[in-house]
Tab-separated table of C-alpha atoms in Angstrom:
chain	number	residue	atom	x	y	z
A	1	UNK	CA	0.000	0.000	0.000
A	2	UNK	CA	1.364	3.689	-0.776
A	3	UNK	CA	0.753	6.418	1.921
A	4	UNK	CA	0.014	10.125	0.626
A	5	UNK	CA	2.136	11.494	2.719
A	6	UNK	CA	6.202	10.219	3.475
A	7	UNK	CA	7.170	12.727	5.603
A	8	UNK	CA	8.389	11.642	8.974
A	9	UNK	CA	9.692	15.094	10.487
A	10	UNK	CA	7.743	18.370	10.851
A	11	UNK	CA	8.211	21.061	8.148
A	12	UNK	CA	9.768	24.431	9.791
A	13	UNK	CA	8.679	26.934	6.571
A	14	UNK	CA	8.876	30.442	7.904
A	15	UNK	CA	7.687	31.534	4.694
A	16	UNK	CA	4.136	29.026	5.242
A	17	UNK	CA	1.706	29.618	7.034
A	18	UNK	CA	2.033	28.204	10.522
A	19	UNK	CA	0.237	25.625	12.876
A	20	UNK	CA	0.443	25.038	16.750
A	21	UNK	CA	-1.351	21.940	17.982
A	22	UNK	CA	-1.706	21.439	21.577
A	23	UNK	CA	-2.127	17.758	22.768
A	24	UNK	CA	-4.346	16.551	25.955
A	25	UNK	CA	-5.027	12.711	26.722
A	26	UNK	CA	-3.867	9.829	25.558
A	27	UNK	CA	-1.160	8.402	23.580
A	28	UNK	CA	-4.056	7.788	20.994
A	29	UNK	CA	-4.442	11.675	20.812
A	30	UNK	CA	-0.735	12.204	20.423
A	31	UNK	CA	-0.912	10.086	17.328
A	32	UNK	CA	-3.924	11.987	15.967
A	33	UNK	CA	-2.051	15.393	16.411
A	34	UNK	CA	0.569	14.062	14.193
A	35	UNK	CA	-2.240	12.815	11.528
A	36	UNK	CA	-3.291	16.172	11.726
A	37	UNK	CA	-0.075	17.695	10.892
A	38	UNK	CA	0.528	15.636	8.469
A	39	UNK	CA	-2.739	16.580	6.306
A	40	UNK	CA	-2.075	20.222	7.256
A	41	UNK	CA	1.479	19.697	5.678
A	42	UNK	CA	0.225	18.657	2.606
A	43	UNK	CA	-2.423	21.589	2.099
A	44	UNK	CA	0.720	24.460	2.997
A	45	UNK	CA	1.316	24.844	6.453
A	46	UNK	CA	4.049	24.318	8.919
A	47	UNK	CA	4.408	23.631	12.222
A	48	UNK	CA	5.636	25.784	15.090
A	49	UNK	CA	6.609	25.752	18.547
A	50	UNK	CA	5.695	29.190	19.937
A	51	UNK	CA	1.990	30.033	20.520
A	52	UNK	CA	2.735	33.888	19.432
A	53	UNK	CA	3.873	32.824	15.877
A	54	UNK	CA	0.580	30.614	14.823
A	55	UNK	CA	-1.622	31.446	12.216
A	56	UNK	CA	-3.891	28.567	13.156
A	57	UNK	CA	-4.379	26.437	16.430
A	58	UNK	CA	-5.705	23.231	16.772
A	59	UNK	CA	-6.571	21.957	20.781
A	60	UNK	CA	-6.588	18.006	20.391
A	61	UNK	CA	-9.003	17.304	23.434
A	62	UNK	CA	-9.675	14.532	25.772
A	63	UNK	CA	-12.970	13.963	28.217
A	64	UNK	CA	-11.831	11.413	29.985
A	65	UNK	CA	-11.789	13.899	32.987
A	66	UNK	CA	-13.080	17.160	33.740
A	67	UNK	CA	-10.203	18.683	35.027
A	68	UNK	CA	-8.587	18.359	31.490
A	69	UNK	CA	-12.084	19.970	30.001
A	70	UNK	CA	-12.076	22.932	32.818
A	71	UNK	CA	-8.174	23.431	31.449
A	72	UNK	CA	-9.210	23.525	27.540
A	73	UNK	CA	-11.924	25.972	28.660
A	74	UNK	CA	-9.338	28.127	30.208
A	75	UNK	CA	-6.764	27.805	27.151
A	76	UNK	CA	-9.896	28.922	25.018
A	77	UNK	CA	-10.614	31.978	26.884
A	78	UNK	CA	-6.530	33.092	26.403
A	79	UNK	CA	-7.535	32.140	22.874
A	80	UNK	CA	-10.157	34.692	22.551
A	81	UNK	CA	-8.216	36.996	23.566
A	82	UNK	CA	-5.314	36.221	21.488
A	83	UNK	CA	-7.668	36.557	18.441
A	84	UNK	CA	-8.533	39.692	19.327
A	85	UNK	CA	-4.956	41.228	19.123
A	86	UNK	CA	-3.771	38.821	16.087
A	87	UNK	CA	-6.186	39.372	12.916
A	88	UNK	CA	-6.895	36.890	11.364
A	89	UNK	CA	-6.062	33.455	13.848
A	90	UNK	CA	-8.139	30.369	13.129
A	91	UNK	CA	-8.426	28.600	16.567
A	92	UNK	CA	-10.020	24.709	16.596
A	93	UNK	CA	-10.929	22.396	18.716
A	94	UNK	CA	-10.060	18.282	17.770
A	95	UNK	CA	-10.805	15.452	19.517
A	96	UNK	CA	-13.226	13.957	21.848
A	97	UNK	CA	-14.295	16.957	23.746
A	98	UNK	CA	-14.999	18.412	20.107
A	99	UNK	CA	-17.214	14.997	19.700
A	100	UNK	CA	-19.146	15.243	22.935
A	101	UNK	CA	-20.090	19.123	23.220
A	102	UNK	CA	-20.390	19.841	19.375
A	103	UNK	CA	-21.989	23.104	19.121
A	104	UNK	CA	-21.550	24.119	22.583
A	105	UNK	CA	-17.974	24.535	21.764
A	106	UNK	CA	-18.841	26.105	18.207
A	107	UNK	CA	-20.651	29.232	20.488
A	108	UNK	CA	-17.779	29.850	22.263
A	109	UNK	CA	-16.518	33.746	20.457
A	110	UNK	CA	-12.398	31.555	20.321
A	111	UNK	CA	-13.550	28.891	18.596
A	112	UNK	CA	-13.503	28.759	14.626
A	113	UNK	CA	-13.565	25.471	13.713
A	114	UNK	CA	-15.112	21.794	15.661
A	115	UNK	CA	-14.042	18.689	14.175
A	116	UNK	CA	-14.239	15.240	15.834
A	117	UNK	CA	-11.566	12.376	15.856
A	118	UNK	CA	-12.979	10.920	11.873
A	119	UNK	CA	-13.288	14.288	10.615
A	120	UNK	CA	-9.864	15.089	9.882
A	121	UNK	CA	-9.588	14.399	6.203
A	122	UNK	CA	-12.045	17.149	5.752
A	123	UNK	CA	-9.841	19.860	7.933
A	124	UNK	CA	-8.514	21.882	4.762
A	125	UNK	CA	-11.947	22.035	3.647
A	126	UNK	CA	-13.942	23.338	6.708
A	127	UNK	CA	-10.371	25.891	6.894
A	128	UNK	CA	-11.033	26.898	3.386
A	129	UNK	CA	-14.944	27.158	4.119
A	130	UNK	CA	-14.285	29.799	7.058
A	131	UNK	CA	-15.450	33.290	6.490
A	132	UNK	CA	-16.324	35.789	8.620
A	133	UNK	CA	-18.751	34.552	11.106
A	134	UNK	CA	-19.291	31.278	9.243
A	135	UNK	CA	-17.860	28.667	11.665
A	136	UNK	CA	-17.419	25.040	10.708
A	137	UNK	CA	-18.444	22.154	12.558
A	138	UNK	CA	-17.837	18.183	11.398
A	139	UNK	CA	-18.205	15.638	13.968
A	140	UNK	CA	-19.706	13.000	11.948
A	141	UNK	CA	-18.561	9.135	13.380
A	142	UNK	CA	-17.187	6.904	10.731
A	143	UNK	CA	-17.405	3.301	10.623
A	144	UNK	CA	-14.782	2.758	8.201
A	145	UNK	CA	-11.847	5.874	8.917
A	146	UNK	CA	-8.710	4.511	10.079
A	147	UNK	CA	-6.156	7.235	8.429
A	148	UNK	CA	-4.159	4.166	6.924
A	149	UNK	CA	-2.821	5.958	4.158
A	150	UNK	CA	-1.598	8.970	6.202
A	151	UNK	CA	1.872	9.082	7.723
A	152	UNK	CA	2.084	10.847	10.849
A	153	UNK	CA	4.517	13.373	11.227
A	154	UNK	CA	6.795	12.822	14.503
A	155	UNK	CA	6.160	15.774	16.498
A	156	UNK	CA	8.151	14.646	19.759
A	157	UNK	CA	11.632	14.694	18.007
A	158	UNK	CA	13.124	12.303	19.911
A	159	UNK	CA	13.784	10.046	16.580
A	160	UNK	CA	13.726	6.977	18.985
A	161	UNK	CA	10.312	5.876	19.935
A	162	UNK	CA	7.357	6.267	18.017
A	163	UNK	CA	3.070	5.551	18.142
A	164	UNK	CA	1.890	3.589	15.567
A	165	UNK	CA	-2.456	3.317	15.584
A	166	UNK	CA	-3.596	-0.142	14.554
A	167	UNK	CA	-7.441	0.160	15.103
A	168	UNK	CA	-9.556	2.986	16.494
A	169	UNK	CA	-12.815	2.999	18.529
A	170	UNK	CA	-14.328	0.472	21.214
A	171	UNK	CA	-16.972	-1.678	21.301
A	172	UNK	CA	-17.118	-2.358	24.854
A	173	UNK	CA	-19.704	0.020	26.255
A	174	UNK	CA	-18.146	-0.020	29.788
A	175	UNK	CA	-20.244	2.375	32.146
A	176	UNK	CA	-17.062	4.410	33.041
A	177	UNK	CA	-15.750	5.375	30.072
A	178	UNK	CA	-17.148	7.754	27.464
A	179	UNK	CA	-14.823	6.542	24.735
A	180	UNK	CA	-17.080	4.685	22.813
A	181	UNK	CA	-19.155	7.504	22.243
A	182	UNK	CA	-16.883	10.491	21.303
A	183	UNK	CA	-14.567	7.669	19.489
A	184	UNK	CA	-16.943	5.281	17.508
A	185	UNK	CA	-16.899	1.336	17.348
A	186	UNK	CA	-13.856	-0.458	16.828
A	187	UNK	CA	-12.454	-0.447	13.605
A	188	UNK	CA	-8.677	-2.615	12.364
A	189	UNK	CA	-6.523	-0.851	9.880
A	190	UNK	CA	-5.266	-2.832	6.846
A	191	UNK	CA	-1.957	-4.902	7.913
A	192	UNK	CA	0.200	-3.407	5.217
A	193	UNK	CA	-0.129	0.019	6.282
A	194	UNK	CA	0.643	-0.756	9.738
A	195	UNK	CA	3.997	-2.386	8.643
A	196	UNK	CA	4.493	0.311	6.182
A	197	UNK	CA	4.787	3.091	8.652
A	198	UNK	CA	7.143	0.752	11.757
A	199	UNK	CA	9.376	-0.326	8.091
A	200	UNK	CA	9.122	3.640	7.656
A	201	UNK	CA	10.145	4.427	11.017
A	202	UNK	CA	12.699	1.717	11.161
A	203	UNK	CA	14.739	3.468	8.296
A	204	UNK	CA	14.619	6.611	9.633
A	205	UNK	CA	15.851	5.348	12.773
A	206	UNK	CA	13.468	4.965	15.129
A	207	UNK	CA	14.482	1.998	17.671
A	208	UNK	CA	10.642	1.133	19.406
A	209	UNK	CA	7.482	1.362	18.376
A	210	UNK	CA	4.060	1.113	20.371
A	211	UNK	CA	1.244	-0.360	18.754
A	212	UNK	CA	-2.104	1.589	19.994
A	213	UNK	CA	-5.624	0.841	20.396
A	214	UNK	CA	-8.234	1.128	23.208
A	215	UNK	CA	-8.338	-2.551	23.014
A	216	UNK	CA	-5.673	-4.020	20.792
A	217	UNK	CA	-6.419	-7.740	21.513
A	218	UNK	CA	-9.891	-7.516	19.602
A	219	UNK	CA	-7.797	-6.542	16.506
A	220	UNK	CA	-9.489	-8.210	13.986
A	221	UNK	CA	-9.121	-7.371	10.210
A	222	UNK	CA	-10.750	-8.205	7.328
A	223	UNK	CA	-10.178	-8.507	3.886
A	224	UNK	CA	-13.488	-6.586	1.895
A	225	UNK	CA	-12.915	-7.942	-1.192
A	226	UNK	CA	-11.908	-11.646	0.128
A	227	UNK	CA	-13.345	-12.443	3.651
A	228	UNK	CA	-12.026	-15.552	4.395
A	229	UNK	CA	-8.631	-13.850	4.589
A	230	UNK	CA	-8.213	-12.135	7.972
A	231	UNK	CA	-5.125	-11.428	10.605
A	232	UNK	CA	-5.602	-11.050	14.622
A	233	UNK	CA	-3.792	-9.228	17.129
A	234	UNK	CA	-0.908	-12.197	17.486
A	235	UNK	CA	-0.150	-12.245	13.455
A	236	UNK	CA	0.106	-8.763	13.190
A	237	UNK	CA	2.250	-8.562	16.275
A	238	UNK	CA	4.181	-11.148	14.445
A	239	UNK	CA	4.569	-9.346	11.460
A	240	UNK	CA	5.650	-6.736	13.125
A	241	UNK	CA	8.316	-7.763	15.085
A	242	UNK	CA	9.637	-9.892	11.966
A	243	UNK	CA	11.029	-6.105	9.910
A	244	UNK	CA	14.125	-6.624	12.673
A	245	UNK	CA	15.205	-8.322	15.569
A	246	UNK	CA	16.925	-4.318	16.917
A	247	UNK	CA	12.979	-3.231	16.569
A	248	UNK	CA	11.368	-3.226	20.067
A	249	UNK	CA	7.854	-3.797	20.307
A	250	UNK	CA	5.501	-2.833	22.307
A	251	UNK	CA	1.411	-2.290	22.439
A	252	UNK	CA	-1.041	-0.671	24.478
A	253	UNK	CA	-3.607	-0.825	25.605
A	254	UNK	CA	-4.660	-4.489	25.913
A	255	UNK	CA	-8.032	-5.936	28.013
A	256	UNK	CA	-8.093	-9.137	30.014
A	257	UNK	CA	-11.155	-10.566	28.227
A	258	UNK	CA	-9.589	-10.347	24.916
A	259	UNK	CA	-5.968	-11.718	25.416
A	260	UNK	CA	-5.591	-15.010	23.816
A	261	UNK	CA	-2.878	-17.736	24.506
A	262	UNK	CA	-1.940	-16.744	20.560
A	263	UNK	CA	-0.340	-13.426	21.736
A	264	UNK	CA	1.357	-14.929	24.868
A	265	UNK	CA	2.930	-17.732	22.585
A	266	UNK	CA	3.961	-15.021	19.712
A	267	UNK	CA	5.304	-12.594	22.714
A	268	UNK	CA	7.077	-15.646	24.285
A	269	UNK	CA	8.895	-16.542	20.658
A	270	UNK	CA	9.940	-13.042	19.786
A	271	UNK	CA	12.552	-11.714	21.945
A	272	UNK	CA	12.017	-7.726	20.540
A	273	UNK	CA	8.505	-7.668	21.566
């Protein structure tokens, strides 16, 4: 499978227009700011690392807690006023918070732009839509997004470790957790893209890789065109661990329920994972 985008590092383009994302939550959420940059990258803009310089800010959000929501409310507020001074500055909000308070967010006089965690294909068209007072909103769930043929660009710079998302949403409907709603029902990316991006990583360096997922034991792909064809959590880990021996391995998160003997025996053969 071929990517769209091959970039592993940020673009630093003083002469583009420029992008600060701010990350709360999980390591899932880390992974989906770099999706995001990466699709911002390949409609003009580059990244930077002081607030004062952006042209547009994204807030990746999480709801897992409300002391992280009460924060984001508080970052918005500097945000409105940071509009006010700075002509022009797009300011939106990503993530699950965008998915569970919608248009409650949209009313707030910072915000410019809501889009939820499958809605960020469509982020150069709701920027391209904005005008004036015409905000943009997309927080439609998908049953099919997995960003497969998106590289993420590494925003962390270490150049050692690295997140790689093999499935997104949950199915498990557990009364504590809101994750399932503001994230969908589980969907497995395509094998090949997964090994794609840790071969990709590999050759620029990268030593470990994490494989993500709210649950990744009840990784479970399936071939559309040829259903009988299929690959679980243990074959992909295998896969996986097979580019090199100097690859570590690891994955998070996993759930009792859903670990089979399979992925024991394949962690138990392969020294790296």
């Amino acid at each position: 499978m071929t990517n769209k985008y091959h970039s592993v590092k940020p673009i630093l383009d003083p002469e583009k227009p420029k992008v600060f994302i701010e990350t709360y939550g999980c390591q899932m959420n880390v992974n989906d700011s770099e999706v995001v940059l990466s699709i911002l990258q390949g409609c003009g803009y580059s990244l930077c690392e002081k607030l004062e310089e952006a042209d547009l800010i994204f807030i990746n959000t999480c709801s897992i807690r409300d002391n992280v929501e009460q924060r984001i409310w508080g970052r918005l507020d500097l945000f409105r006023q940071m509009k006010k001074k700075k002509r022009g500055l797009v300011v939106g909000i990503l993530g699950c918070m965008a998915e569970r308070l919608k248009e409650e967010l949209l009313e707030h006089e910072g915000v410019d732009i809501v889009a939820g965690p499958d809605s960020y294909r469509e982020l150069p068209k709701l920027l391209a839509s904005l005008s004036g007072d015409n905000k943009q909103i997309n927080v439609i769930l998908s049953q099919e997004e997995t960003y497969a043929d998106i590289s993420p660009v590494r925003m962390d710079n270490n150049g050692v470790s690295a997140f790689i998302s093999i499935m997104r949403g949950c199915n498990n409907m557990c009364a504590y957790c809101v994750v399932p709603y503001v994230r969908g029902g589980e969907r497995s990316r395509e094998p090949e893209s997964i090994l794609h991006e840790a071969e990709e990583l590999f050759q620029a360096g990268y030593k470990e890789i994490t494989l993500l997922g709210q649950n990744v034991d009840s990784y479970h792909w399936i071939d559309t065109e040829n259903p009988t064809k299929t690959v679980n959590f243990a074959q992909l880990l295998e896969m996986v661990a097979l580019i090199s021996p100097h690859l570590r391995v690891r994955f998070s998160t996993s759930h009792p329920k859903d670990m089979a003997n399979s992925v024991l025996y394949t962690m138990a053969m392969y020294p790296n994972i």
